[in-house]
């Protein structure tokens, strides 16, 4: 700042320029040359000194001034001339010599020089470095603090001479403002506490001195107002600062250096009005295209806007290019030392990896700025530059991040990117706990998505590391935290306001976390990664139609990562979607081939081998064993030692040739790879299928195999432990339990099985097969059905096999929950077990039990159907044939016991025929080699059927025939009555539906009529408003603006006081006194709206008439007619004039009277109180009745001051300053209309009225 130019205060003493386009440039009052009078040579003798071509050494000029005893003004002008050319050191040298030369005079002669010297020191302070460079010492470089101390010395010396010297107040304010910029930001405080930090107290002192400077200048020193606004901005009082900047703009609209529009934009930006802030900066740039501040601020605004889009978004490129090339680059070319431009421009070179340029720009931003935030940006640039190096010095990077954070206050209010960078360094230094703590603090304060992603990744890595190490440490809490953080990030992607693009790494982490427990969600994450990857590929070919889109996606998948496609295929395989899995595996193989073509150095053999094996497994799942065999043989041709492929080939051979080639292949595999646990597991399964059954478990081949595996190979082999448990469980199930000793032995065998299962669960808590074995033991040994159901229910979603549902069916059947048991068995049938005779037999059993419980022949027939299906699948199994006979016996017994009204003759005949078949079957079963029950028992059951049950059914047939013959007519009548009732109900239903449809149609018609009427009323109201506006407003022929018509006094000269008009009625004395009192009432008293916003009761109104006459319609021949409104309260009379010009009222008046409420029109029946209320839509102003003629004439030229505008909204106060309000309306939405081409607005109007209290007291914020 240059506060003194030739003795005048900066910004004052010259007034506003006549030319609105002229600029108020600094040093504009410095002349091109100056004449120094020569002492003793006469008044006309002088030495001319050019102030444009100054000497490099001012010693000669100083000697001349000393010899000629020049006045202080000459010293100051020459010093300012040097300062104008940025030779501040020479200017200070001249002032020092001037102080020595003027020491012979009075002390007040030094005031101007000391004040100017103080400002020059402050100027030097702004240009000086904030800190010393790393390679320089403090003695070599003078920092900002050095010059501030020098300014304090000059200021103190001037204050000792005259502490109330006006320029010193402004200098003190600027001094404290600059001193506050060097102090660290205050720490966060608890709510409700007052900040007494050093920086805030310094800013308060600055505000006090700026207010003193403004006070001593009578409010005309705009530099003081700007300084106060700047200090308030630094304290975070953006609204107060905005008021100050707008006040300066209002009073000095052509001020451009400094430009208050810059401050207005900064305040609006901080207040969240970023669009208005950009408008302010663009207006500043329009007035001064070379403004470095406006250019860089607009660049930052466009950078901020571009940050809302992903770098791949088409909106990002134009915005970023505009920010950097159009604005930031121009600002840098204007001033390459400007700190804000250097800090912002350094980010561009950081992306280009121009490390030297980044270092230089960051150093300038740190050293030259007097704003803590810009210094923070400089340190952050240096930190990122070091962080990007291949081998960064982590301690140095951490130090730079810390400085960037502390420059903005540190702690909870510090620089978030710097704190995030510090966290990254902690991760590199393996300080994981410290990084987690810092990230959790960041998330609590800012909900930063980057912090959430990094913290989620740290928790996820803990989980994955624990899984890989095989430790038993519980990491479920870390897994939940990681999932919650990543899901919060995914939710933010769906917010359109945040404009955040999905990140594939987040989805991959989620897929790995969901893999174990929620495979469907894991698959969804991988599919979203696939979609993102396809969208990121170049797409130059159009694709329309479903088939074209599918072909496009299939073609694009071949360019994706083979690992991604393989993982999606694995999840499809687990979901038993074998066709889809096969497609993904085949596409993954194609992707491997294309990846190898793109990069010759890439080794894809391992990927191809793994994906080919998965493809063969998919062929197995689909039942395509020959195709699977070909793939496995191809793998063995490339890798002969691939044991997994040899194992699957042996299994396929065993399934296709279970008696010859299969056992040979299994024996060969076991002979070559007997040490492989997977091979040993398959061989143990094979022994379990092919061994001879024995009750002595010690002689069991499968048990010996598992025991040998546990003893010789791996005592923690989970498959062998589970197999041992299965063996003991099967043995215990088949053990006899006739005596207590046998029961105890059987129970101990169950306990032995549970021990093996428990050991397997300890090694693998998610071993569902071991858990299922424990549940079976609970049911068979302890009869703990409830506990078993809980276990089966938990493992049902894990083990996708029919055995779990079969076991659930058994347990539900024992609990007599037959419907749930049937549901479980049916589910087991759908699990690729549709022809399993055991499950069919179980379904027959449970339907039989349900039929007996409910006494339902239909259920027993369903049981019979399932029994037949089981026998059809395994016709050699004699016990299935016995089941059919048993069910037929049960059906015959049930039919025999049912009452006649619940059965039919056909049912009895069918049961009798089934009984005969069952008797024959029982006889055959009894004669078989291995009957399911003792032969004697079966023969007894057959004899019972021949004798007892057959005779019972014969009697049942006879009784049922008699019953049906006897009740045939009654049954026919009942059927007819039932049919009639059904027809009656159907007719009633149809009538009800028709009535409802008719009612709905009527409602629709009424609604249509109401809508039509509402539309007509709205159109009518709009037309009335349009006519009303046309009547009230007119268009200026010169400017084209619309404005209200001025009120023109109609009629002749008003009667003087005391004269009676022919059109006036007589009023009594009380009414006259009431009108006199009413003249002093305020608007609030006359308003019909109370102070609390409620509508007052309507007042009684009285129409004045002439004595001796009631008819007022005859008064139309007069120029006007007056209505006096009277109320119950004192002094509420108001007169309304309605000009008629000797004719009938116009159309508007007729309309207004027609629209008046009935209560407003008086009745002819009232002789004393005949009231006619003026229409509320009247366009004519309402005036007071006044006694003074001059006052009436003045009021006739202006709108009324105390009467509410009838067209104004309810509860509003009418405007009193008509022309000023029009200007305010014209300036709304444009607070920066201060250029020559700007529209007429509040700023220009109020500047034109500078000095008028009515125009200067109201701030511009009222307009905003």
PDB file of N, CA and C in Angstrom, residues 339-410:
ATOM      1  N   UNK A 339       2.931 -15.787  -4.624  1.00  0.00           N
ATOM      2  CA  UNK A 339       2.959 -17.092  -3.933  1.00  0.00           C
ATOM      3  C   UNK A 339       1.777 -17.990  -4.281  1.00  0.00           C
ATOM      4  N   UNK A 340       0.569 -17.412  -4.341  1.00  0.00           N
ATOM      5  CA  UNK A 340      -0.604 -18.249  -4.606  1.00  0.00           C
ATOM      6  C   UNK A 340      -0.522 -18.884  -5.988  1.00  0.00           C
ATOM      7  N   UNK A 341      -0.041 -18.116  -6.962  1.00  0.00           N
ATOM      8  CA  UNK A 341       0.119 -18.670  -8.299  1.00  0.00           C
ATOM      9  C   UNK A 341       1.182 -19.769  -8.312  1.00  0.00           C
ATOM     10  N   UNK A 342       2.270 -19.559  -7.616  1.00  0.00           N
ATOM     11  CA  UNK A 342       3.330 -20.578  -7.568  1.00  0.00           C
ATOM     12  C   UNK A 342       2.823 -21.870  -6.934  1.00  0.00           C
ATOM     13  N   UNK A 343       2.066 -21.727  -5.835  1.00  0.00           N
ATOM     14  CA  UNK A 343       1.561 -22.930  -5.167  1.00  0.00           C
ATOM     15  C   UNK A 343       0.589 -23.696  -6.055  1.00  0.00           C
ATOM     16  N   UNK A 344      -0.239 -22.944  -6.779  1.00  0.00           N
ATOM     17  CA  UNK A 344      -1.228 -23.603  -7.628  1.00  0.00           C
ATOM     18  C   UNK A 344      -0.592 -24.179  -8.893  1.00  0.00           C
ATOM     19  N   UNK A 345       0.343 -23.448  -9.473  1.00  0.00           N
ATOM     20  CA  UNK A 345       0.990 -23.888 -10.707  1.00  0.00           C
ATOM     21  C   UNK A 345       1.915 -25.075 -10.459  1.00  0.00           C
ATOM     22  N   UNK A 346       2.410 -25.200  -9.236  1.00  0.00           N
ATOM     23  CA  UNK A 346       3.301 -26.309  -8.923  1.00  0.00           C
ATOM     24  C   UNK A 346       2.622 -27.658  -9.049  1.00  0.00           C
ATOM     25  N   UNK A 347       1.292 -27.726  -8.833  1.00  0.00           N
ATOM     26  CA  UNK A 347       0.591 -29.006  -8.954  1.00  0.00           C
ATOM     27  C   UNK A 347       0.625 -29.525 -10.385  1.00  0.00           C
ATOM     28  N   UNK A 348       0.588 -28.611 -11.359  1.00  0.00           N
ATOM     29  CA  UNK A 348       0.652 -29.044 -12.753  1.00  0.00           C
ATOM     30  C   UNK A 348       1.995 -29.685 -13.059  1.00  0.00           C
ATOM     31  N   UNK A 349       3.076 -29.072 -12.605  1.00  0.00           N
ATOM     32  CA  UNK A 349       4.404 -29.630 -12.862  1.00  0.00           C
ATOM     33  C   UNK A 349       4.645 -30.878 -12.026  1.00  0.00           C
ATOM     34  N   UNK A 350       3.903 -31.023 -10.933  1.00  0.00           N
ATOM     35  CA  UNK A 350       4.018 -32.245 -10.138  1.00  0.00           C
ATOM     36  C   UNK A 350       3.496 -33.439 -10.928  1.00  0.00           C
ATOM     37  N   UNK A 351       2.384 -33.253 -11.648  1.00  0.00           N
ATOM     38  CA  UNK A 351       1.858 -34.347 -12.470  1.00  0.00           C
ATOM     39  C   UNK A 351       2.774 -34.656 -13.639  1.00  0.00           C
ATOM     40  N   UNK A 352       3.557 -33.652 -14.098  1.00  0.00           N
ATOM     41  CA  UNK A 352       4.504 -33.873 -15.198  1.00  0.00           C
ATOM     42  C   UNK A 352       5.858 -34.372 -14.705  1.00  0.00           C
ATOM     43  N   UNK A 353       5.988 -34.495 -13.370  1.00  0.00           N
ATOM     44  CA  UNK A 353       7.218 -35.002 -12.752  1.00  0.00           C
ATOM     45  C   UNK A 353       8.421 -34.102 -13.064  1.00  0.00           C
ATOM     46  N   UNK A 354       8.152 -32.796 -13.134  1.00  0.00           N
ATOM     47  CA  UNK A 354       9.230 -31.816 -13.298  1.00  0.00           C
ATOM     48  C   UNK A 354       9.668 -31.382 -11.902  1.00  0.00           C
ATOM     49  N   UNK A 355      10.554 -32.191 -11.307  1.00  0.00           N
ATOM     50  CA  UNK A 355      10.852 -32.015  -9.884  1.00  0.00           C
ATOM     51  C   UNK A 355      11.545 -30.682  -9.603  1.00  0.00           C
ATOM     52  N   UNK A 356      12.446 -30.248 -10.445  1.00  0.00           N
ATOM     53  CA  UNK A 356      13.154 -28.997 -10.185  1.00  0.00           C
ATOM     54  C   UNK A 356      12.192 -27.811 -10.196  1.00  0.00           C
ATOM     55  N   UNK A 357      11.283 -27.785 -11.155  1.00  0.00           N
ATOM     56  CA  UNK A 357      10.310 -26.688 -11.219  1.00  0.00           C
ATOM     57  C   UNK A 357       9.391 -26.716 -10.008  1.00  0.00           C
ATOM     58  N   UNK A 358       8.974 -27.894  -9.609  1.00  0.00           N
ATOM     59  CA  UNK A 358       8.108 -28.009  -8.429  1.00  0.00           C
ATOM     60  C   UNK A 358       8.827 -27.480  -7.193  1.00  0.00           C
ATOM     61  N   UNK A 359      10.084 -27.827  -7.038  1.00  0.00           N
ATOM     62  CA  UNK A 359      10.851 -27.363  -5.872  1.00  0.00           C
ATOM     63  C   UNK A 359      10.958 -25.852  -5.864  1.00  0.00           C
ATOM     64  N   UNK A 360      11.236 -25.248  -7.019  1.00  0.00           N
ATOM     65  CA  UNK A 360      11.379 -23.789  -7.078  1.00  0.00           C
ATOM     66  C   UNK A 360      10.058 -23.087  -6.772  1.00  0.00           C
ATOM     67  N   UNK A 361       8.974 -23.575  -7.347  1.00  0.00           N
ATOM     68  CA  UNK A 361       7.671 -22.936  -7.113  1.00  0.00           C
ATOM     69  C   UNK A 361       7.233 -23.116  -5.658  1.00  0.00           C
ATOM     70  N   UNK A 362       7.466 -24.294  -5.108  1.00  0.00           N
ATOM     71  CA  UNK A 362       7.089 -24.518  -3.703  1.00  0.00           C
ATOM     72  C   UNK A 362       7.890 -23.620  -2.777  1.00  0.00           C
ATOM     73  N   UNK A 363       9.180 -23.425  -3.075  1.00  0.00           N
ATOM     74  CA  UNK A 363      10.019 -22.564  -2.243  1.00  0.00           C
ATOM     75  C   UNK A 363       9.523 -21.118  -2.292  1.00  0.00           C
ATOM     76  N   UNK A 364       9.121 -20.665  -3.469  1.00  0.00           N
ATOM     77  CA  UNK A 364       8.577 -19.304  -3.575  1.00  0.00           C
ATOM     78  C   UNK A 364       7.284 -19.173  -2.777  1.00  0.00           C
ATOM     79  N   UNK A 365       6.428 -20.163  -2.864  1.00  0.00           N
ATOM     80  CA  UNK A 365       5.168 -20.101  -2.128  1.00  0.00           C
ATOM     81  C   UNK A 365       5.399 -20.048  -0.628  1.00  0.00           C
ATOM     82  N   UNK A 366       6.414 -20.741  -0.157  1.00  0.00           N
ATOM     83  CA  UNK A 366       6.684 -20.764   1.283  1.00  0.00           C
ATOM     84  C   UNK A 366       7.331 -19.466   1.730  1.00  0.00           C
ATOM     85  N   UNK A 367       8.282 -18.975   0.978  1.00  0.00           N
ATOM     86  CA  UNK A 367       9.089 -17.839   1.424  1.00  0.00           C
ATOM     87  C   UNK A 367       8.393 -16.497   1.220  1.00  0.00           C
ATOM     88  N   UNK A 368       7.644 -16.334   0.140  1.00  0.00           N
ATOM     89  CA  UNK A 368       7.141 -15.023  -0.214  1.00  0.00           C
ATOM     90  C   UNK A 368       5.764 -14.717   0.365  1.00  0.00           C
ATOM     91  N   UNK A 369       5.040 -15.697   0.812  1.00  0.00           N
ATOM     92  CA  UNK A 369       3.664 -15.451   1.217  1.00  0.00           C
ATOM     93  C   UNK A 369       3.577 -14.894   2.629  1.00  0.00           C
ATOM     94  N   UNK A 370       2.499 -14.174   2.861  1.00  0.00           N
ATOM     95  CA  UNK A 370       2.164 -13.771   4.223  1.00  0.00           C
ATOM     96  C   UNK A 370       0.819 -14.370   4.632  1.00  0.00           C
ATOM     97  N   UNK A 371       0.435 -15.467   3.985  1.00  0.00           N
ATOM     98  CA  UNK A 371      -0.789 -16.200   4.306  1.00  0.00           C
ATOM     99  C   UNK A 371      -0.399 -17.624   4.687  1.00  0.00           C
ATOM    100  N   UNK A 372      -0.839 -18.062   5.849  1.00  0.00           N
ATOM    101  CA  UNK A 372      -0.440 -19.378   6.352  1.00  0.00           C
ATOM    102  C   UNK A 372      -0.897 -20.507   5.431  1.00  0.00           C
ATOM    103  N   UNK A 373      -2.086 -20.367   4.855  1.00  0.00           N
ATOM    104  CA  UNK A 373      -2.608 -21.436   4.005  1.00  0.00           C
ATOM    105  C   UNK A 373      -1.745 -21.634   2.762  1.00  0.00           C
ATOM    106  N   UNK A 374      -1.239 -20.535   2.194  1.00  0.00           N
ATOM    107  CA  UNK A 374      -0.384 -20.661   1.006  1.00  0.00           C
ATOM    108  C   UNK A 374       0.945 -21.306   1.379  1.00  0.00           C
ATOM    109  N   UNK A 375       1.482 -20.942   2.529  1.00  0.00           N
ATOM    110  CA  UNK A 375       2.702 -21.601   2.997  1.00  0.00           C
ATOM    111  C   UNK A 375       2.475 -23.097   3.201  1.00  0.00           C
ATOM    112  N   UNK A 376       1.278 -23.444   3.701  1.00  0.00           N
ATOM    113  CA  UNK A 376       0.940 -24.859   3.866  1.00  0.00           C
ATOM    114  C   UNK A 376       0.939 -25.569   2.523  1.00  0.00           C
ATOM    115  N   UNK A 377       0.396 -24.925   1.479  1.00  0.00           N
ATOM    116  CA  UNK A 377       0.396 -25.530   0.151  1.00  0.00           C
ATOM    117  C   UNK A 377       1.818 -25.734  -0.368  1.00  0.00           C
ATOM    118  N   UNK A 378       2.690 -24.775  -0.077  1.00  0.00           N
ATOM    119  CA  UNK A 378       4.080 -24.922  -0.500  1.00  0.00           C
ATOM    120  C   UNK A 378       4.759 -26.113   0.150  1.00  0.00           C
ATOM    121  N   UNK A 379       4.580 -26.259   1.450  1.00  0.00           N
ATOM    122  CA  UNK A 379       5.168 -27.416   2.132  1.00  0.00           C
ATOM    123  C   UNK A 379       4.572 -28.724   1.617  1.00  0.00           C
ATOM    124  N   UNK A 380       3.292 -28.701   1.319  1.00  0.00           N
ATOM    125  CA  UNK A 380       2.650 -29.914   0.818  1.00  0.00           C
ATOM    126  C   UNK A 380       3.199 -30.286  -0.559  1.00  0.00           C
ATOM    127  N   UNK A 381       3.485 -29.284  -1.389  1.00  0.00           N
ATOM    128  CA  UNK A 381       4.104 -29.557  -2.685  1.00  0.00           C
ATOM    129  C   UNK A 381       5.466 -30.224  -2.519  1.00  0.00           C
ATOM    130  N   UNK A 382       6.261 -29.712  -1.602  1.00  0.00           N
ATOM    131  CA  UNK A 382       7.576 -30.297  -1.384  1.00  0.00           C
ATOM    132  C   UNK A 382       7.459 -31.726  -0.854  1.00  0.00           C
ATOM    133  N   UNK A 383       6.472 -31.950   0.015  1.00  0.00           N
ATOM    134  CA  UNK A 383       6.282 -33.294   0.561  1.00  0.00           C
ATOM    135  C   UNK A 383       5.900 -34.279  -0.543  1.00  0.00           C
ATOM    136  N   UNK A 384       4.982 -33.882  -1.399  1.00  0.00           N
ATOM    137  CA  UNK A 384       4.555 -34.786  -2.473  1.00  0.00           C
ATOM    138  C   UNK A 384       5.696 -35.026  -3.464  1.00  0.00           C
ATOM    139  N   UNK A 385       6.471 -33.981  -3.725  1.00  0.00           N
ATOM    140  CA  UNK A 385       7.597 -34.156  -4.633  1.00  0.00           C
ATOM    141  C   UNK A 385       8.584 -35.191  -4.087  1.00  0.00           C
ATOM    142  N   UNK A 386       8.889 -35.106  -2.807  1.00  0.00           N
ATOM    143  CA  UNK A 386       9.788 -36.089  -2.201  1.00  0.00           C
ATOM    144  C   UNK A 386       9.137 -37.474  -2.120  1.00  0.00           C
ATOM    145  N   UNK A 387       7.843 -37.485  -1.884  1.00  0.00           N
ATOM    146  CA  UNK A 387       7.132 -38.757  -1.733  1.00  0.00           C
ATOM    147  C   UNK A 387       7.100 -39.525  -3.047  1.00  0.00           C
ATOM    148  N   UNK A 388       7.101 -38.821  -4.179  1.00  0.00           N
ATOM    149  CA  UNK A 388       7.022 -39.462  -5.481  1.00  0.00           C
ATOM    150  C   UNK A 388       8.345 -40.079  -5.933  1.00  0.00           C
ATOM    151  N   UNK A 389       9.413 -39.804  -5.238  1.00  0.00           N
ATOM    152  CA  UNK A 389      10.714 -40.328  -5.658  1.00  0.00           C
ATOM    153  C   UNK A 389      10.742 -41.850  -5.511  1.00  0.00           C
ATOM    154  N   UNK A 390      11.603 -42.475  -6.289  1.00  0.00           N
ATOM    155  CA  UNK A 390      11.712 -43.930  -6.238  1.00  0.00           C
ATOM    156  C   UNK A 390      12.208 -44.413  -4.888  1.00  0.00           C
ATOM    157  N   UNK A 391      13.144 -43.685  -4.304  1.00  0.00           N
ATOM    158  CA  UNK A 391      13.649 -44.031  -2.971  1.00  0.00           C
ATOM    159  C   UNK A 391      13.549 -42.786  -2.091  1.00  0.00           C
ATOM    160  N   UNK A 392      12.348 -42.480  -1.631  1.00  0.00           N
ATOM    161  CA  UNK A 392      12.164 -41.223  -0.884  1.00  0.00           C
ATOM    162  C   UNK A 392      12.784 -41.293   0.503  1.00  0.00           C
ATOM    163  N   UNK A 393      13.196 -40.123   0.975  1.00  0.00           N
ATOM    164  CA  UNK A 393      13.640 -39.984   2.350  1.00  0.00           C
ATOM    165  C   UNK A 393      12.394 -39.802   3.217  1.00  0.00           C
ATOM    166  N   UNK A 394      11.952 -40.895   3.845  1.00  0.00           N
ATOM    167  CA  UNK A 394      10.669 -40.873   4.528  1.00  0.00           C
ATOM    168  C   UNK A 394      10.647 -39.881   5.691  1.00  0.00           C
ATOM    169  N   UNK A 395      11.764 -39.725   6.372  1.00  0.00           N
ATOM    170  CA  UNK A 395      11.797 -38.760   7.483  1.00  0.00           C
ATOM    171  C   UNK A 395      11.626 -37.335   6.956  1.00  0.00           C
ATOM    172  N   UNK A 396      12.232 -37.047   5.811  1.00  0.00           N
ATOM    173  CA  UNK A 396      12.095 -35.729   5.208  1.00  0.00           C
ATOM    174  C   UNK A 396      10.664 -35.497   4.723  1.00  0.00           C
ATOM    175  N   UNK A 397      10.095 -36.508   4.096  1.00  0.00           N
ATOM    176  CA  UNK A 397       8.710 -36.393   3.628  1.00  0.00           C
ATOM    177  C   UNK A 397       7.768 -36.183   4.805  1.00  0.00           C
ATOM    178  N   UNK A 398       7.989 -36.922   5.863  1.00  0.00           N
ATOM    179  CA  UNK A 398       7.133 -36.796   7.050  1.00  0.00           C
ATOM    180  C   UNK A 398       7.248 -35.402   7.653  1.00  0.00           C
ATOM    181  N   UNK A 399       8.462 -34.836   7.647  1.00  0.00           N
ATOM    182  CA  UNK A 399       8.661 -33.485   8.173  1.00  0.00           C
ATOM    183  C   UNK A 399       7.908 -32.451   7.336  1.00  0.00           C
ATOM    184  N   UNK A 400       7.957 -32.582   6.017  1.00  0.00           N
ATOM    185  CA  UNK A 400       7.250 -31.638   5.148  1.00  0.00           C
ATOM    186  C   UNK A 400       5.736 -31.738   5.339  1.00  0.00           C
ATOM    187  N   UNK A 401       5.244 -32.952   5.436  1.00  0.00           N
ATOM    188  CA  UNK A 401       3.803 -33.104   5.692  1.00  0.00           C
ATOM    189  C   UNK A 401       3.412 -32.472   7.023  1.00  0.00           C
ATOM    190  N   UNK A 402       4.244 -32.655   8.027  1.00  0.00           N
ATOM    191  CA  UNK A 402       3.954 -32.050   9.323  1.00  0.00           C
ATOM    192  C   UNK A 402       3.950 -30.535   9.274  1.00  0.00           C
ATOM    193  N   UNK A 403       4.894 -29.935   8.543  1.00  0.00           N
ATOM    194  CA  UNK A 403       4.923 -28.475   8.416  1.00  0.00           C
ATOM    195  C   UNK A 403       3.681 -27.962   7.678  1.00  0.00           C
ATOM    196  N   UNK A 404       3.272 -28.692   6.633  1.00  0.00           N
ATOM    197  CA  UNK A 404       2.065 -28.285   5.915  1.00  0.00           C
ATOM    198  C   UNK A 404       0.840 -28.341   6.812  1.00  0.00           C
ATOM    199  N   UNK A 405       0.774 -29.349   7.664  1.00  0.00           N
ATOM    200  CA  UNK A 405      -0.358 -29.467   8.582  1.00  0.00           C
ATOM    201  C   UNK A 405      -0.331 -28.375   9.646  1.00  0.00           C
ATOM    202  N   UNK A 406       0.845 -28.110  10.215  1.00  0.00           N
ATOM    203  CA  UNK A 406       0.954 -27.109  11.272  1.00  0.00           C
ATOM    204  C   UNK A 406       0.705 -25.693  10.758  1.00  0.00           C
ATOM    205  N   UNK A 407       1.020 -25.431   9.487  1.00  0.00           N
ATOM    206  CA  UNK A 407       0.792 -24.094   8.940  1.00  0.00           C
ATOM    207  C   UNK A 407      -0.687 -23.745   8.911  1.00  0.00           C
ATOM    208  N   UNK A 408      -1.539 -24.742   8.909  1.00  0.00           N
ATOM    209  CA  UNK A 408      -2.986 -24.500   8.942  1.00  0.00           C
ATOM    210  C   UNK A 408      -3.568 -24.760  10.323  1.00  0.00           C
ATOM    211  N   UNK A 409      -2.764 -24.879  11.321  1.00  0.00           N
ATOM    212  CA  UNK A 409      -3.253 -25.025  12.680  1.00  0.00           C
ATOM    213  C   UNK A 409      -2.973 -26.365  13.303  1.00  0.00           C
ATOM    214  N   UNK A 410      -2.766 -27.395  12.489  1.00  0.00           N
ATOM    215  CA  UNK A 410      -2.468 -28.712  13.030  1.00  0.00           C
ATOM    216  C   UNK A 410      -3.637 -29.278  13.817  1.00  0.00           C
TER     217      UNK A 410
END
